[in-house]
Coordinates of C-alpha atoms and ligand atoms in Angstrom, one line a residue:
X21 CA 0.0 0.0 0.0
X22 CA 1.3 3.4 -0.7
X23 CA 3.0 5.7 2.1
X24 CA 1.6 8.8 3.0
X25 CA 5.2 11.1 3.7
X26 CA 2.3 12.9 7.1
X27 CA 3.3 11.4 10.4
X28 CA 1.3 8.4 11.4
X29 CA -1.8 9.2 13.6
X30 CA -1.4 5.9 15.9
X31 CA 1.7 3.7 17.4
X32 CA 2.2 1.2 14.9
X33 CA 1.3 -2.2 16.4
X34 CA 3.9 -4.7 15.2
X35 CA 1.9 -8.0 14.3
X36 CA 3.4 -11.4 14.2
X37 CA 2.7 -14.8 12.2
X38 CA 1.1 -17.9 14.3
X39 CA 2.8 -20.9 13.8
X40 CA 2.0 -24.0 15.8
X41 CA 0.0 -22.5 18.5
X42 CA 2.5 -18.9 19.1
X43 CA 2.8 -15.5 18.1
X44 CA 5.9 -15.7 16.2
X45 CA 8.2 -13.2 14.5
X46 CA 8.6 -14.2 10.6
X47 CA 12.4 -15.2 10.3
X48 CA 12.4 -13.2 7.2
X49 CA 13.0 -10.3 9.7
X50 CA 10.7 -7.9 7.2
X51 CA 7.4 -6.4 7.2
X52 CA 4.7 -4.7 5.0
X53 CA 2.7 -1.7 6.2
X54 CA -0.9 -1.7 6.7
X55 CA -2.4 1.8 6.1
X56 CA -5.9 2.6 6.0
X57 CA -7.2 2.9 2.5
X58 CA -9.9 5.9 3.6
X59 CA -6.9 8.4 5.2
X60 CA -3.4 6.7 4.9
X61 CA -2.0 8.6 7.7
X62 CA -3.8 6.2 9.5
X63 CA -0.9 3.2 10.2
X64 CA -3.0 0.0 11.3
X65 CA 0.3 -1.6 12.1
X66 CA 3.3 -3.6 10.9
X67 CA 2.4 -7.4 9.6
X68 CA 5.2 -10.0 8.4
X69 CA 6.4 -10.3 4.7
X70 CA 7.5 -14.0 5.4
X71 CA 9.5 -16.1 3.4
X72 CA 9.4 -19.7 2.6
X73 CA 11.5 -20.8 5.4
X74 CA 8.4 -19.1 7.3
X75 CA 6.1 -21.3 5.3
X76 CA 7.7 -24.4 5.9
X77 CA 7.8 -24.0 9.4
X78 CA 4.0 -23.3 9.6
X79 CA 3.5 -26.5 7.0
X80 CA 5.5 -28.2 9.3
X81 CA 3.6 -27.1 12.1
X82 CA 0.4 -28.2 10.6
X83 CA 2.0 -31.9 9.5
X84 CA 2.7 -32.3 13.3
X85 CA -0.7 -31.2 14.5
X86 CA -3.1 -33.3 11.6
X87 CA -3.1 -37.0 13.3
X88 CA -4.2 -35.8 16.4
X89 CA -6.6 -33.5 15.5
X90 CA -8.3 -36.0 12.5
X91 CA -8.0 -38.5 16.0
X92 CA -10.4 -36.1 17.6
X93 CA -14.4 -36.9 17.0
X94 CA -15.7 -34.8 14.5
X95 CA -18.7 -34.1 17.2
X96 CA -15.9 -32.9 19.7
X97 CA -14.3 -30.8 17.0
X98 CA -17.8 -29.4 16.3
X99 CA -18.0 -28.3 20.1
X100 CA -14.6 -25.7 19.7
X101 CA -16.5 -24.6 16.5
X102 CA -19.4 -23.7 18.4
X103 CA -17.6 -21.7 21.0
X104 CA -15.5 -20.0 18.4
X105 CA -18.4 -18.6 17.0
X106 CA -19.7 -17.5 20.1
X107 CA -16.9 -15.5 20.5
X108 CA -17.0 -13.9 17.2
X109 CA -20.0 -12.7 18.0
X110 CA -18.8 -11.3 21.1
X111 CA -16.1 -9.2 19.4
X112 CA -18.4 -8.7 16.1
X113 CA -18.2 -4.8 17.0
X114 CA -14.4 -4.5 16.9
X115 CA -13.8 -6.8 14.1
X116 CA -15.5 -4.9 12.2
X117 CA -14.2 -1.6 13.2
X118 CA -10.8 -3.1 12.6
X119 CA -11.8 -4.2 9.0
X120 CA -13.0 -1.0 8.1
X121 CA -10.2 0.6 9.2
X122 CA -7.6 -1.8 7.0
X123 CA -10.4 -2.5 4.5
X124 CA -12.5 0.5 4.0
X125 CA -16.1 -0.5 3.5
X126 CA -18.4 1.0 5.8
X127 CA -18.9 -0.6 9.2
X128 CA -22.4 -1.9 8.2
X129 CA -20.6 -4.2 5.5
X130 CA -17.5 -5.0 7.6
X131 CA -20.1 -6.1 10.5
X132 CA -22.1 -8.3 7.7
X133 CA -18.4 -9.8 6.6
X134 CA -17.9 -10.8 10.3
X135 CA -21.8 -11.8 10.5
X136 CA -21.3 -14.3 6.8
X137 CA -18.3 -16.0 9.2
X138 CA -20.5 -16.3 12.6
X139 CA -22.7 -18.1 10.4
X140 CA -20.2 -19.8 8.3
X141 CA -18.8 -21.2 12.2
X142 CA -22.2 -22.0 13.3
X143 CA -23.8 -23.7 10.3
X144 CA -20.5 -25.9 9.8
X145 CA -20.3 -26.5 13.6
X146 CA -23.7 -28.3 13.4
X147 CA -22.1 -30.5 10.5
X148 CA -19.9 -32.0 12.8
X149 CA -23.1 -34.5 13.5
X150 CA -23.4 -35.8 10.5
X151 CA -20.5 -35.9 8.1
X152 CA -22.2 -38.6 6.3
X153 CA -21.3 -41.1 4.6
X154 CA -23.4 -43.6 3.3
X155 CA -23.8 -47.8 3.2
X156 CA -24.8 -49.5 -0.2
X157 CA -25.6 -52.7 -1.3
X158 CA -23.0 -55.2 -2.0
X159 CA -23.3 -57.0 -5.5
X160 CA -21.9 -60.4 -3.7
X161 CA -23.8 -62.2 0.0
X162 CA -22.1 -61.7 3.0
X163 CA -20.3 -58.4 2.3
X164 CA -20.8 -55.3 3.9
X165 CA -20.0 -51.7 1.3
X166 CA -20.1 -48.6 3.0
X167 CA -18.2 -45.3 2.7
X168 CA -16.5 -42.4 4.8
X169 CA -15.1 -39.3 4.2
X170 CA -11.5 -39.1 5.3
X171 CA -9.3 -36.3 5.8
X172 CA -6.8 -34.8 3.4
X173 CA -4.2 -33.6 5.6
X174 CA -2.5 -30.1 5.5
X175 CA -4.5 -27.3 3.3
X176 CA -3.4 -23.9 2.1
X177 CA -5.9 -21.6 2.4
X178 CA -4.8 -18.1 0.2
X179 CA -7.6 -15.4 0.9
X180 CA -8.3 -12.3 -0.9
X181 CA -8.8 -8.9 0.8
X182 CA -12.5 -8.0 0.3
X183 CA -14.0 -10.2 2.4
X184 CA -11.5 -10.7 4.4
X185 CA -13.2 -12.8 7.2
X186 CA -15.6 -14.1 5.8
X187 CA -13.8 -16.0 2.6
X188 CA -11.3 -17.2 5.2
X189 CA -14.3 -18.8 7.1
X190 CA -15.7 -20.4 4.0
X191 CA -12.1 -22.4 3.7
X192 CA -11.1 -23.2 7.3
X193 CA -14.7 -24.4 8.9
X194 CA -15.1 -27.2 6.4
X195 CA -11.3 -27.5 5.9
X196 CA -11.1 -28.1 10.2
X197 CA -14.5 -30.0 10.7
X198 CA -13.3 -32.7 8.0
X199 CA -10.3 -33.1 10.3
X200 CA -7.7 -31.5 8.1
X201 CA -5.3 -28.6 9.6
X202 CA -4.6 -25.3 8.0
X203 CA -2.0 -23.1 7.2
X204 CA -3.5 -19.4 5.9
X205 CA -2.0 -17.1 3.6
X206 CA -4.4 -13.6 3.6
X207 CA -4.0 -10.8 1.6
X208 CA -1.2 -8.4 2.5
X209 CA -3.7 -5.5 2.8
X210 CA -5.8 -6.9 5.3
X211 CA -3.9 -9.5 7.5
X212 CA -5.7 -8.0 10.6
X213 CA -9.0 -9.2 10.4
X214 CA -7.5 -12.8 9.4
X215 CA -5.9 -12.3 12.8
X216 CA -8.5 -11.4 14.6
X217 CA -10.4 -15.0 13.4
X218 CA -7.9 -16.9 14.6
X219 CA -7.1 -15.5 18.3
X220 CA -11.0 -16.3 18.3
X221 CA -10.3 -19.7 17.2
X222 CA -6.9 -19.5 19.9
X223 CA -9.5 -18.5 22.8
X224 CA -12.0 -21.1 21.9
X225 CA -9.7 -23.8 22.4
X226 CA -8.6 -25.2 18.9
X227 CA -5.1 -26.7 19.5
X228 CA -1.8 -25.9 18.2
X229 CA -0.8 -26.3 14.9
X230 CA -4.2 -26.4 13.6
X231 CA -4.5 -23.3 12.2
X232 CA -1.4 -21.1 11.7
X233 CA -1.1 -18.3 10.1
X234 CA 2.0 -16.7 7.5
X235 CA 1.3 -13.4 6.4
X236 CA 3.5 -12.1 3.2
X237 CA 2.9 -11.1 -0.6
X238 CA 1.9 -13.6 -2.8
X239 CA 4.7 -13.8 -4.8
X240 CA 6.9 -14.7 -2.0
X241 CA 4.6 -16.3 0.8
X242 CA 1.7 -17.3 -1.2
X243 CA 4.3 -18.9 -3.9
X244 CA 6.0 -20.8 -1.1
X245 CA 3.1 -22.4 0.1
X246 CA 1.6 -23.8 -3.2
X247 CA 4.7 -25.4 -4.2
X248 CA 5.5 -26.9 -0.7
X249 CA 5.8 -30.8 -1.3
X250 CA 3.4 -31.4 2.5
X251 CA 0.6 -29.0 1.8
X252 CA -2.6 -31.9 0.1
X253 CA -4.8 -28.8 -1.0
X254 CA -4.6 -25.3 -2.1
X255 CA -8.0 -23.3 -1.8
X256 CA -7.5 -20.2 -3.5
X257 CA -9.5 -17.4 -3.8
X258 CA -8.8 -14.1 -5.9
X259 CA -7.7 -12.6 -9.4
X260 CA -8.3 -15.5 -12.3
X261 CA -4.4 -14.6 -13.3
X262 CA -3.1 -15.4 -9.9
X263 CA -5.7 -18.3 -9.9
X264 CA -4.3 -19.8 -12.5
X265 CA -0.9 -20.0 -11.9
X266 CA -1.9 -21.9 -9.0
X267 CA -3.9 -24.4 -11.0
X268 CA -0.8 -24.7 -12.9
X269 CA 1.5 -25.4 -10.0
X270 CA -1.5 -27.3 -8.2
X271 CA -1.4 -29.5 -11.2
X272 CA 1.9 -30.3 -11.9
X273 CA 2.3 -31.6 -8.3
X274 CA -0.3 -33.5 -8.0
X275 CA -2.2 -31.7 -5.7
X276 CA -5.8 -30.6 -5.1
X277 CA -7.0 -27.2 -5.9
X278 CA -10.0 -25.3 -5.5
X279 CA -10.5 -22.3 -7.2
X280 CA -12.7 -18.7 -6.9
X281 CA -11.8 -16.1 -9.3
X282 CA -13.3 -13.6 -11.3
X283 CA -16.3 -12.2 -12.4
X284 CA -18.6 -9.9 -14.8
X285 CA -21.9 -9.6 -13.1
X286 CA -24.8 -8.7 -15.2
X287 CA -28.3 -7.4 -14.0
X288 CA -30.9 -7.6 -16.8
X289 CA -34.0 -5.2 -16.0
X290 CA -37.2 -6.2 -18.2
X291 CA -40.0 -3.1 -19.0
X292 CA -42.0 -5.0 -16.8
X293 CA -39.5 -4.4 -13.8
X294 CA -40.5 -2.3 -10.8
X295 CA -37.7 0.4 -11.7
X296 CA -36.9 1.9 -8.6
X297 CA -36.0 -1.5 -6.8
X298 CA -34.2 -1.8 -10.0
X299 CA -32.2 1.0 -9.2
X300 CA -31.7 0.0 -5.8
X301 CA -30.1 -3.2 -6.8
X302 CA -28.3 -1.6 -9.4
X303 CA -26.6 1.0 -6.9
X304 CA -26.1 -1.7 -3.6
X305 CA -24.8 -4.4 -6.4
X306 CA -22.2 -1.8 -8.4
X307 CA -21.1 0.7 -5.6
X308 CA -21.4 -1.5 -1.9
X309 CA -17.6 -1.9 -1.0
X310 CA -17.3 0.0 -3.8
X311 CA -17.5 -2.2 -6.5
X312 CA -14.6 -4.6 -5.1
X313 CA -16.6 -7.7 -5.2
X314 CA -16.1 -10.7 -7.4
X315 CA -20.1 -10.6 -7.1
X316 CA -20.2 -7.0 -8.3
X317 CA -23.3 -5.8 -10.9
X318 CA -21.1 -4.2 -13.0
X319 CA -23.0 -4.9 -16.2
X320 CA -26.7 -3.7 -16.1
X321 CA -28.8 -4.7 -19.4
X322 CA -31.7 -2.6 -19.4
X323 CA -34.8 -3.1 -22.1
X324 CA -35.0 0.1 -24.5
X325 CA -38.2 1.1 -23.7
X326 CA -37.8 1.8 -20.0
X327 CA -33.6 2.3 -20.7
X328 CA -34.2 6.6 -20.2
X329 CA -36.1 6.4 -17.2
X330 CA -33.8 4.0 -15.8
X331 CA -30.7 5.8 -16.1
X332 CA -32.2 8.7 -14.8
X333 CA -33.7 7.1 -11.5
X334 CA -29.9 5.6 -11.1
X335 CA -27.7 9.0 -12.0
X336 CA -30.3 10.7 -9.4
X337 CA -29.9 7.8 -6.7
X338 CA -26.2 7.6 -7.2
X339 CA -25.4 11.5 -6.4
X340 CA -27.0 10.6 -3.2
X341 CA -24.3 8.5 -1.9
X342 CA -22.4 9.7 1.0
X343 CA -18.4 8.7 0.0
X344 CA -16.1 9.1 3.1
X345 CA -14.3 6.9 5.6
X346 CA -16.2 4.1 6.6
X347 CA -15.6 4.6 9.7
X348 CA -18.5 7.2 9.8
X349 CA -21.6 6.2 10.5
X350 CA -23.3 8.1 7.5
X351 CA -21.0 6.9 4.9
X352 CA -22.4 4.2 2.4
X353 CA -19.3 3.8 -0.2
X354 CA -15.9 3.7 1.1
X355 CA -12.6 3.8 -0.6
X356 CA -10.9 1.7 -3.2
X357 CA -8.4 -0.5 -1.4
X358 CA -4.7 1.1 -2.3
X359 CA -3.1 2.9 -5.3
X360 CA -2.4 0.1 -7.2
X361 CA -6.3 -0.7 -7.4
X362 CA -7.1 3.2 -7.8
X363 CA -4.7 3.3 -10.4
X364 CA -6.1 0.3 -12.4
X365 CA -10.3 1.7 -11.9
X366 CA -8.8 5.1 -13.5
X367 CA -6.9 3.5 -16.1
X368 CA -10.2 1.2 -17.5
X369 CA -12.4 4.6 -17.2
X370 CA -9.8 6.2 -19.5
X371 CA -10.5 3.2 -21.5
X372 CA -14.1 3.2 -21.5
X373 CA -14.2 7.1 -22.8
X374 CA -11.1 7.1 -25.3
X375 CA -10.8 3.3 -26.5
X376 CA -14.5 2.2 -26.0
X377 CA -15.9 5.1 -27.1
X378 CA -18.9 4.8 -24.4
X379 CA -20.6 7.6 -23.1
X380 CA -19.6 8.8 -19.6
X381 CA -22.7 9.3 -17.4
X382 CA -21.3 10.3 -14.2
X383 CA -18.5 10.7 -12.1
X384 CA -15.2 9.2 -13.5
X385 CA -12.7 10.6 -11.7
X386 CA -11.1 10.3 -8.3
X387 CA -11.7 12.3 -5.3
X388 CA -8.7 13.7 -4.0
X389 CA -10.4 17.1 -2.2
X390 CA -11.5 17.4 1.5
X391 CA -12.0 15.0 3.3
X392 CA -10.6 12.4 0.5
X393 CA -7.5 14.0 0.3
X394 CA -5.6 11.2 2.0
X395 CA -7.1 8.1 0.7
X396 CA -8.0 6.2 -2.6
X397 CA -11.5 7.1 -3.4
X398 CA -13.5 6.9 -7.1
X399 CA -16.2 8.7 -7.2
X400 CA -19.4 6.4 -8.2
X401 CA -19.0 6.2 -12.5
X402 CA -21.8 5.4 -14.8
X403 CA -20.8 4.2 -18.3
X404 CA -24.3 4.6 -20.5
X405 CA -24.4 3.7 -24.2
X406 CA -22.3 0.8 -23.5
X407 CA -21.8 -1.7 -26.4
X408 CA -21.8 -5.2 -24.8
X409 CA -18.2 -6.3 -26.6
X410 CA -16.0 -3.4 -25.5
X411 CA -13.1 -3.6 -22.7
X412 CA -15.2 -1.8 -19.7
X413 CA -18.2 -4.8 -20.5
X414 CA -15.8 -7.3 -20.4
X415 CA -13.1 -6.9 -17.9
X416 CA -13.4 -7.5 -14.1
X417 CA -12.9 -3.9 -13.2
X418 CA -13.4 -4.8 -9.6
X419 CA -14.4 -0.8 -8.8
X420 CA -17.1 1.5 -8.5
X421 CA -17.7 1.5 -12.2
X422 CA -21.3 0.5 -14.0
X423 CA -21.6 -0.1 -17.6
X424 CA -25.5 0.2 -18.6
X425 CA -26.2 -1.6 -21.4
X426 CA -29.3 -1.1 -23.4
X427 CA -31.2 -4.6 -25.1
X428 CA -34.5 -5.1 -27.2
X429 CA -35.7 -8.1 -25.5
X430 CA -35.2 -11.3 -23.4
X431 CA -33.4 -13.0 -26.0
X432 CA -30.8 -10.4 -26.4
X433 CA -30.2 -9.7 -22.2
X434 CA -29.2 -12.9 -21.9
X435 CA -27.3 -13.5 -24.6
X436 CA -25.4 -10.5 -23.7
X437 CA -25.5 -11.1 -19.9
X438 CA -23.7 -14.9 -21.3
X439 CA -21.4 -13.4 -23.6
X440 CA -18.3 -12.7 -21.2
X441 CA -15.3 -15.6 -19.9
X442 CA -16.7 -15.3 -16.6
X443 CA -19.9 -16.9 -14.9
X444 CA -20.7 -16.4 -11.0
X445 CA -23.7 -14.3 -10.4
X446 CA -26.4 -12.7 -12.6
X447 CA -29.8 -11.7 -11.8
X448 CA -33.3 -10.2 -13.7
X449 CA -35.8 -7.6 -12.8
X450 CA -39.2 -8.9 -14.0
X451 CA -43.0 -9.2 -13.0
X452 CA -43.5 -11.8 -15.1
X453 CA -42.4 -15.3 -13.8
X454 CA -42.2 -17.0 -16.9
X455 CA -39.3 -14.8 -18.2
X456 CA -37.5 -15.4 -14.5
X457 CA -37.9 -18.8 -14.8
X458 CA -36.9 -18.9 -18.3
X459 CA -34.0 -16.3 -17.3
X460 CA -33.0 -19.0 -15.1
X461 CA -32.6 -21.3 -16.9
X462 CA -30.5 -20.1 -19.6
X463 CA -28.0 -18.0 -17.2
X464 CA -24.4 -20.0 -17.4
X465 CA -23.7 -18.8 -13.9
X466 CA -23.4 -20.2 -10.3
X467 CA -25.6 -18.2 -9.0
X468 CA -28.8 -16.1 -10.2
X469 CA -31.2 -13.9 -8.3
X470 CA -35.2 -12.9 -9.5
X471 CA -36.2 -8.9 -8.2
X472 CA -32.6 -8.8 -6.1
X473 CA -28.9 -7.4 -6.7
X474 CA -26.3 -9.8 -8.0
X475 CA -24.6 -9.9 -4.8
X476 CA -26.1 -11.4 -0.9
X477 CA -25.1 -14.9 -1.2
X478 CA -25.8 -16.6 2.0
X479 CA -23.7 -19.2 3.6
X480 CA -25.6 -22.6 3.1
X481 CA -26.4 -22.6 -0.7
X482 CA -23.2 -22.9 -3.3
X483 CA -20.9 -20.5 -3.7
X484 CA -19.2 -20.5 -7.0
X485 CA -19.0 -20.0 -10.7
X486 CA -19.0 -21.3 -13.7
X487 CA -16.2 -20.8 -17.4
X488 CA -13.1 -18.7 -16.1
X489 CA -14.7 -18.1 -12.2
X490 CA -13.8 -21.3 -10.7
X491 CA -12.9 -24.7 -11.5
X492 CA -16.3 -26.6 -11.1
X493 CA -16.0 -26.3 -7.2
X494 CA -18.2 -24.4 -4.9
X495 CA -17.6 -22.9 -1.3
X496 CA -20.6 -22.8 1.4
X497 CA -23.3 -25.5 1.3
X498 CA -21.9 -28.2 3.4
X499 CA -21.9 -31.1 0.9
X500 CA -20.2 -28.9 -1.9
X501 CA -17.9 -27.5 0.6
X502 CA -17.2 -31.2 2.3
X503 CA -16.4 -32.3 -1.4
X504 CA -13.2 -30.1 -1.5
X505 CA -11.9 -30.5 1.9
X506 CA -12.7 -34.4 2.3
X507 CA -12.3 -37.5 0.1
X508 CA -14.1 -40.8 -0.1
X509 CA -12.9 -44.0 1.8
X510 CA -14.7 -47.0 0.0
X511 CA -15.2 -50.4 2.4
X512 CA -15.7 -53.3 2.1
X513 CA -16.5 -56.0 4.7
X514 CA -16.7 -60.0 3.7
X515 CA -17.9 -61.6 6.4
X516 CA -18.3 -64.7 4.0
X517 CA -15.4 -66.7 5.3
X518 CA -14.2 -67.3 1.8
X519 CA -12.5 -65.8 -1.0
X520 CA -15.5 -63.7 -3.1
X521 CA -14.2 -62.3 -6.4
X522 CA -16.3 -59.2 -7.5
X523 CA -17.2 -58.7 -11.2
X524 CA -16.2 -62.6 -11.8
X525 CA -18.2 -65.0 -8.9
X526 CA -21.4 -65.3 -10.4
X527 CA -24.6 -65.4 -7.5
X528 CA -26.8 -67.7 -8.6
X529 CA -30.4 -66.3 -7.7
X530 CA -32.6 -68.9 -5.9
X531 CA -35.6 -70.1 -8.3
Ligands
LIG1 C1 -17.0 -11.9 -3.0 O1 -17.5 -11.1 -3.7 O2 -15.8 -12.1 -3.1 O3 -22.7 -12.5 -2.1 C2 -17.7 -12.7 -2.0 C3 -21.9 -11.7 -1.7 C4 -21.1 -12.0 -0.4 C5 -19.9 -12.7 -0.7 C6 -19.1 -12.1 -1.8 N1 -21.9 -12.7 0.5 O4 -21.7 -10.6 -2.2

């Protein structure tokens, strides 16, 4: 993150890695600053930049800790679960004043981030109970075919920054209540809140070496960790270029990857729609934590006949919004995350108005007066006029930036909603229920919402998408989630007393 030359306003706090149940400093002997994006004056503290001989240790730490925590009942591990989340919703309050603060969005989406992984906690907690496995038939007499889900033994989780307690909590509850322990890699703009998860997984009990924690860049940290020979899975969540270099890795080495990348979120609004809860979607789905979702609405396809009116209703509704630190109570969008991001948002709006050719609507520029002197804000942009094939429609932008789209029917929304690499999350404003349903079912995405924003998934349905999103996993949902961080033990019992040859022994049905 860039460094503001003002005097910080705080004593930096420096912050160390936990490996194998302590606080350790990272042998690398370095750190990276974590500023606050909304006033970088603001130092939230000094985290580690570790190295691979970090890595190992915490891989190390892990491989030491997995047979006896897969030893303990999954029912007993579902008990520290339990109390873990209790605990996070003690300290919901200052998590999320401490997520804001390294984050930026506003304390009513930092405290929903902290509320996804109280109910990530809880929900897999319950799971603990059932892990099921199931018995079958046997094709011969007197044998017995059943099977369990086993373990896989250390997995790397590698976290992005925008949700950045909540995606950790999608990877570590199923990873832990499957019996496997964890090393975590999060993003080296918000370690913090990654930190704060797990001394609430420390005070609830979870023994050391479970869950450790090395905080670095990617590159260095995040690179270490893939390609170490001990680590079984890599979960990885972020930018589909990053992702991919981990399939690569993942795949030359045998290992097991799951994968959540990017996306291009369309909202498709019919002439039948109830516009102004149109717009609302529209504005909460393109400008909440200012655009930097994967789930983003950054594409809205609106039908020609009500196109005007819409873009009116959303120009009007989007001057409205209060951009500030998030901090304060009144703000709804917060900063972009740091000056590499700000610098990439400005860059595609340049894009959109010289390359594209599209028409800017509103804002498209930063704020750098008053109040937003010190941080990275955008102000809110609407693209209008926007052809469906050009850059700003089909890039992950991942900022406050809207390109409105206009279509003649059905037909053509979704055929333009379709036609980009990426497939997580679309959604369509309609009264009629035959075009939702048919909508539906013709979406190529993971998920799809009727009369609501792109974004909201909640914690027990599938969370994932389809072409250049993911690769054919999804988080959430226990049995989806269970699939990544468990595999299946088939058994078989004879209790014939002789030697049965499946496929070959023939059993002769009585007449
Ligand atoms: C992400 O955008 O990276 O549905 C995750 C949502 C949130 C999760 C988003 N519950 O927008």
């Amino acid at each position: 993150m860039a460094v503001s030359k003002s005097k910080p306003s705080t004593k930096p706090e420096t912050y160390k890695n936990y490996i194998g149940g302590r606080w350790v400093k990272p042998l690398s002997g370095s750190s990276i600053e974590n500023r606050n994006p909304a006033d970088t004056r603001d130092l939230v503290g000094n985290f580690p930049a570790s190295n691979a001989e970090d890595v190992s240790a915490a891989v190390s730490a892990a491989r030491e800790a997995f047979p006896k925590w897969k030893a303990v009942p999954a029912p007993k591990r579902a008990e520290l679960l339990f109390r873990w989340a209790q605990i996070l919703v003690e300290r919901k309050d200052a998590f999320a004043t401490d997520m804001t603060r390294e984050m930026g969005k506003v304390l009513k989406e930092t405290g929903g981030d902290v509320q996804e992984a109280i109910d990530m906690t809880f929900y897999t907690a319950g799971e603990g109970r059932r892990l099921h496995g199931y018995t079958s038939p046997s094709e011969l007499p007197d044998k017995f075919a059943m099977c369990v889900r086993q373990p896989l033994g250390v997995c790397a989780l590698i976290t992005p920054w925008n949700f950045p307690m909540a995606i950790p909590s999608w990877k570590m509850m199923p990873a832990l209540i499957c019996g496997n322990t964890v090393v975590i890699k999060p993003a080296e703009d918000t370690p913090l809140s990654t930190i704060n998860l797990v001394k609430a997984a420390e005070a609830a009990g979870i023994p050391p070496g479970v869950i450790n924690i090395v905080m670095g860049t990617g590159e260095e940290a995040g690179a270490a960790l893939t390609q170490h020979p001990d680590v079984r899975l890599v979960s990885f969540t972020g930018s589909t270029d990053t992702g991919r270099i981990v399939a690569e890795t993942t795949g030359r080495m045998g290992k097991i990857c799951s994968l959540e990348m990017g996306g291009k979120n369309v909202i498709m609004v019919m002439e039948d729609a109830d516009l102004d809860l149109a717009v609302e979607g529209a504005v909460w789905g393109a400008f909440g934590t200012s655009g930097q979702r994967c789930t983003a609405s950054s594409r809205v396809v609106v039908h020609k006949r009500v196109y005007k009116k819409f873009v009116e209703k959303l120009a009007e509704r989007t001057k409205t919004l209060v951009i500030g630190n998030g901090l304060k109570k009144n703000v709804e969008m917060g900063p972009v995350i740091n000056e590499q991001a700000l610098q990439k948002i400005l860059s595609y709006i340049e894009i959109g108005k010289n390359i594209d050719g599209a028409t800017l609507h509103l804002g498209g520029h930063r704020l750098d007066k008053g109040e937003h002197k010190n941080g990275f804000f955008v102000a809110p942009t609407i693209f209008t006029d926007v052809a469906p094939q050009m850059t700003i429609a089909q890039e992950e932008i991942f900022g406050p930036v809207l390109s409105i789209i206009p279509c003649r029917d059905l037909d053509e929304a979704i055929e333009i909603g379709n036609g980009v690499k990426y497939g997580l999350s679309s959604s369509i404003y309609t009264q009629d229920v035959n075009r939702a349903f048919h909508a539906m079912e013709a979406m190529n995405t993971g998920i799809f919402y009727v009369n609501s924003s792109t974004i909201g998934a909640e914690v027990h349905l599938p969370f994932g998408g389809t072409k250049a999103t993911g690769n054919g996993h999804r988080e959430g949902a226990m049995i989806s989630s269970l699939d990544i961080f468990s595999e299946w033990k088939a058994i078989y019992v004879d209790y014939s007393g002789k030697l049965q040859k499946a496929q070959i022994d023939v059993f002769e049905t009585p007449r």
